[in-house]
Amino acid sequence: MTRLYAFLAVCLLLIASAAAQFDCNSAPPGGSPKICCPWMDGASVHNGTAYLVCWEKYAHFPVNLIPGGGIAGGPAGCAAECFFDSVDALDRNQRVTRVDLNAMKAHVRKFTHPDELPVMDEALEYCVSEANARAEIFYAIQRGPQVVPGLENCSPISGFTFSCLHVYAMRTCPFGEWNPEGLEICDETRDFYNACPLNPY
């Protein structure tokens, strides 16, 4: 039992040391997911046409960078909300907006290879849970001061979910060789996301 406690203590120290190396409120290193994890470049998990339509709808607004690399506010957050609405993935039947996990899973099944579904389900379950746990916080942000002048705040919950899925894939890199080009920035980005797995909300 003493050895177990010692092992756990070492693990906790290593985790704390890794987190201390990064400022989780700053932008992450610039490792490109499509280069660092080639699987992400070929993964088709959403209706690209609907997503492009939503991005174009808000393209004339300036993009505000969100600390930690998220797209939880401003035009990017509104484009994400537009997309989630287009696939009926938002539950607006309560006081606060939440993501409908079953609707997201049903949508992803239209575009994902059956062999990849267990990984996608795992990622969705994790990220939707984390997003919905912050629903009250997102509700307050949506009703706060405008993030972008002239643009009514959208709920950040959709953008948060997208960001979480992106980070989850970078951390696990399923079905692909990690960093085939041996780029240092890829490992730095993955280390950042392992230390700072979620947006700072």
Short mmCIF file of C-alpha atoms in Angstrom, two decimals, residues 7-197:
data_model
loop_
_atom_site.label_atom_id
_atom_site.label_comp_id
_atom_site.label_asym_id
_atom_site.label_seq_id
_atom_site.Cartn_x
_atom_site.Cartn_y
_atom_site.Cartn_z
CA PHE A 7 3.44 5.90 -7.03
CA LEU A 8 0.31 8.07 -6.90
CA ALA A 9 2.27 10.91 -5.33
CA VAL A 10 4.84 10.76 -8.15
CA CYS A 11 2.03 10.79 -10.75
CA LEU A 12 0.45 13.84 -9.14
CA LEU A 13 3.80 15.64 -9.08
CA LEU A 14 4.37 14.89 -12.79
CA ILE A 15 0.90 16.19 -13.69
CA ALA A 16 1.40 19.33 -11.63
CA SER A 17 4.82 19.85 -13.21
CA ALA A 18 3.39 19.54 -16.74
CA ALA A 19 0.59 22.01 -16.01
CA ALA A 20 3.06 24.48 -14.50
CA GLN A 21 4.97 24.66 -17.80
CA PHE A 22 2.03 26.30 -19.58
CA ASP A 23 -0.15 29.35 -19.14
CA CYS A 24 -3.55 27.84 -19.86
CA ASN A 25 -5.03 31.32 -20.45
CA SER A 26 -2.69 31.94 -23.37
CA ALA A 27 -3.09 30.75 -26.95
CA PRO A 28 -1.78 27.22 -27.56
CA PRO A 29 1.28 26.50 -29.71
CA GLY A 30 0.48 26.53 -33.40
CA GLY A 31 0.66 22.85 -34.24
CA SER A 32 -1.75 22.09 -37.08
CA PRO A 33 -4.02 19.11 -36.31
CA LYS A 34 -4.11 18.11 -39.98
CA ILE A 35 -0.32 17.83 -40.05
CA CYS A 36 0.23 16.51 -36.53
CA CYS A 37 -2.56 13.92 -36.68
CA PRO A 38 -3.27 13.06 -40.35
CA TRP A 39 -6.42 11.13 -39.41
CA MET A 40 -8.11 14.45 -38.64
CA ASP A 41 -7.64 15.60 -42.23
CA GLY A 42 -9.62 12.68 -43.59
CA ALA A 43 -12.17 12.39 -40.80
CA SER A 44 -15.62 13.41 -41.94
CA VAL A 45 -17.79 13.98 -38.89
CA HIS A 46 -20.14 16.75 -39.95
CA ASN A 47 -22.04 18.22 -42.87
CA GLY A 48 -19.40 20.46 -44.41
CA THR A 49 -21.90 22.39 -46.52
CA ALA A 50 -24.00 23.40 -43.51
CA TYR A 51 -20.86 24.41 -41.63
CA LEU A 52 -19.59 26.60 -44.48
CA VAL A 53 -22.98 28.30 -44.78
CA CYS A 54 -22.86 29.16 -41.09
CA TRP A 55 -19.29 30.49 -41.28
CA GLU A 56 -20.15 32.67 -44.28
CA LYS A 57 -23.12 34.10 -42.38
CA TYR A 58 -20.75 35.62 -39.80
CA ALA A 59 -17.67 36.12 -41.99
CA HIS A 60 -18.00 39.93 -42.09
CA PHE A 61 -17.56 40.19 -38.31
CA PRO A 62 -14.01 40.34 -36.95
CA VAL A 63 -12.78 37.15 -35.32
CA ASN A 64 -11.84 37.58 -31.68
CA LEU A 65 -9.19 35.15 -30.45
CA ILE A 66 -10.29 33.35 -27.31
CA PRO A 67 -7.68 32.56 -24.61
CA GLY A 68 -6.81 28.89 -24.66
CA GLY A 69 -7.64 28.53 -28.34
CA GLY A 70 -11.39 28.21 -28.03
CA ILE A 71 -14.17 29.50 -30.29
CA ALA A 72 -16.60 30.13 -27.48
CA GLY A 73 -17.52 33.70 -28.25
CA GLY A 74 -18.01 36.20 -31.06
CA PRO A 75 -18.57 35.31 -34.71
CA ALA A 76 -16.87 31.92 -34.41
CA GLY A 77 -19.13 30.99 -31.52
CA CYS A 78 -22.17 32.16 -33.47
CA ALA A 79 -21.12 30.11 -36.51
CA ALA A 80 -20.80 27.07 -34.26
CA GLU A 81 -24.22 27.71 -32.76
CA CYS A 82 -25.68 28.11 -36.27
CA PHE A 83 -24.23 24.73 -37.22
CA PHE A 84 -25.50 22.99 -34.09
CA ASP A 85 -28.95 24.47 -34.77
CA SER A 86 -28.84 23.23 -38.37
CA VAL A 87 -28.40 19.63 -37.18
CA ASP A 88 -30.88 19.97 -34.28
CA ALA A 89 -28.16 19.39 -31.71
CA LEU A 90 -29.23 22.11 -29.25
CA ASP A 91 -31.84 21.56 -26.56
CA ARG A 92 -33.57 24.90 -25.99
CA ASN A 93 -36.49 23.49 -24.00
CA GLN A 94 -35.04 24.63 -20.69
CA ARG A 95 -34.00 28.00 -19.29
CA VAL A 96 -30.44 27.45 -20.46
CA THR A 97 -29.27 25.99 -23.78
CA ARG A 98 -27.70 22.53 -23.64
CA VAL A 99 -26.19 20.20 -26.25
CA ASP A 100 -28.28 17.16 -27.12
CA LEU A 101 -25.87 14.22 -26.97
CA ASN A 102 -28.18 11.80 -28.78
CA ALA A 103 -28.73 14.27 -31.63
CA MET A 104 -24.96 14.77 -31.98
CA LYS A 105 -24.37 11.02 -32.05
CA ALA A 106 -27.11 10.53 -34.64
CA HIS A 107 -25.61 13.24 -36.84
CA VAL A 108 -22.05 11.89 -36.57
CA ARG A 109 -23.25 8.41 -37.56
CA LYS A 110 -24.15 9.77 -40.99
CA PHE A 111 -20.53 10.65 -41.75
CA THR A 112 -18.30 8.41 -39.63
CA HIS A 113 -16.90 5.00 -40.57
CA PRO A 114 -18.36 2.30 -38.28
CA ASP A 115 -14.90 1.34 -37.03
CA GLU A 116 -14.42 4.90 -35.78
CA LEU A 117 -17.76 5.25 -33.99
CA PRO A 118 -16.56 4.03 -30.57
CA VAL A 119 -13.88 6.73 -30.50
CA MET A 120 -16.30 9.40 -31.72
CA ASP A 121 -18.90 8.36 -29.14
CA GLU A 122 -16.29 8.55 -26.40
CA ALA A 123 -15.21 12.02 -27.52
CA LEU A 124 -18.81 13.26 -27.80
CA GLU A 125 -19.78 11.88 -24.40
CA TYR A 126 -16.82 13.60 -22.78
CA CYS A 127 -17.16 16.96 -24.52
CA VAL A 128 -20.95 17.24 -24.36
CA SER A 129 -20.80 16.42 -20.65
CA GLU A 130 -18.15 19.09 -20.07
CA ALA A 131 -20.14 21.62 -22.11
CA ASN A 132 -23.45 20.96 -20.40
CA ALA A 133 -21.81 21.18 -16.98
CA ARG A 134 -20.99 24.81 -17.89
CA ALA A 135 -24.45 25.65 -19.27
CA GLU A 136 -25.21 28.17 -16.52
CA ILE A 137 -21.89 29.93 -17.09
CA PHE A 138 -22.54 30.11 -20.84
CA TYR A 139 -26.03 31.45 -20.14
CA ALA A 140 -24.50 34.33 -18.15
CA ILE A 141 -21.91 35.04 -20.87
CA GLN A 142 -24.61 35.10 -23.55
CA ARG A 143 -26.50 37.73 -21.59
CA GLY A 144 -23.43 39.77 -20.74
CA PRO A 145 -21.81 42.65 -22.68
CA GLN A 146 -21.42 42.12 -26.43
CA VAL A 147 -18.26 40.24 -27.38
CA VAL A 148 -18.28 41.79 -30.85
CA PRO A 149 -19.90 45.22 -31.40
CA GLY A 150 -23.07 44.92 -33.45
CA LEU A 151 -23.37 41.16 -32.97
CA GLU A 152 -25.77 39.76 -30.40
CA ASN A 153 -24.01 37.23 -28.19
CA CYS A 154 -24.65 33.60 -29.04
CA SER A 155 -24.48 30.84 -26.46
CA PRO A 156 -20.83 29.74 -26.19
CA ILE A 157 -21.83 26.11 -25.61
CA SER A 158 -21.57 25.04 -29.27
CA GLY A 159 -18.15 26.61 -29.81
CA PHE A 160 -16.94 25.11 -26.54
CA THR A 161 -18.05 21.66 -27.69
CA PHE A 162 -16.28 22.06 -31.05
CA SER A 163 -13.09 23.21 -29.34
CA CYS A 164 -13.25 20.33 -26.88
CA LEU A 165 -13.62 17.77 -29.69
CA HIS A 166 -10.67 19.32 -31.51
CA VAL A 167 -8.50 19.16 -28.40
CA TYR A 168 -9.67 15.64 -27.57
CA ALA A 169 -8.60 14.42 -31.01
CA MET A 170 -5.23 16.15 -30.72
CA ARG A 171 -4.62 14.53 -27.34
CA THR A 172 -5.54 11.01 -28.46
CA CYS A 173 -4.87 11.09 -32.23
CA PRO A 174 -6.99 8.04 -33.01
CA PHE A 175 -6.52 5.94 -36.16
CA GLY A 176 -3.42 7.76 -37.30
CA GLU A 177 0.32 8.04 -36.89
CA TRP A 178 1.09 10.92 -34.57
CA ASN A 179 3.38 13.61 -35.98
CA PRO A 180 4.70 11.78 -39.07
CA GLU A 181 6.92 14.74 -39.98
CA GLY A 182 8.55 14.81 -36.54
CA LEU A 183 7.68 18.46 -35.92
CA GLU A 184 8.57 19.80 -32.49
CA ILE A 185 5.55 22.15 -32.59
CA CYS A 186 3.22 19.13 -32.75
CA ASP A 187 4.56 17.66 -29.53
CA GLU A 188 4.48 21.09 -27.90
CA THR A 189 0.84 21.55 -28.90
CA ARG A 190 -0.16 18.11 -27.64
CA ASP A 191 1.67 18.76 -24.35
CA PHE A 192 -0.19 22.06 -24.01
CA TYR A 193 -3.55 20.39 -24.59
CA ASN A 194 -2.73 17.61 -22.12
CA ALA A 195 -1.90 20.20 -19.49
CA CYS A 196 -4.77 22.54 -20.45
CA PRO A 197 -7.47 20.22 -21.85
#
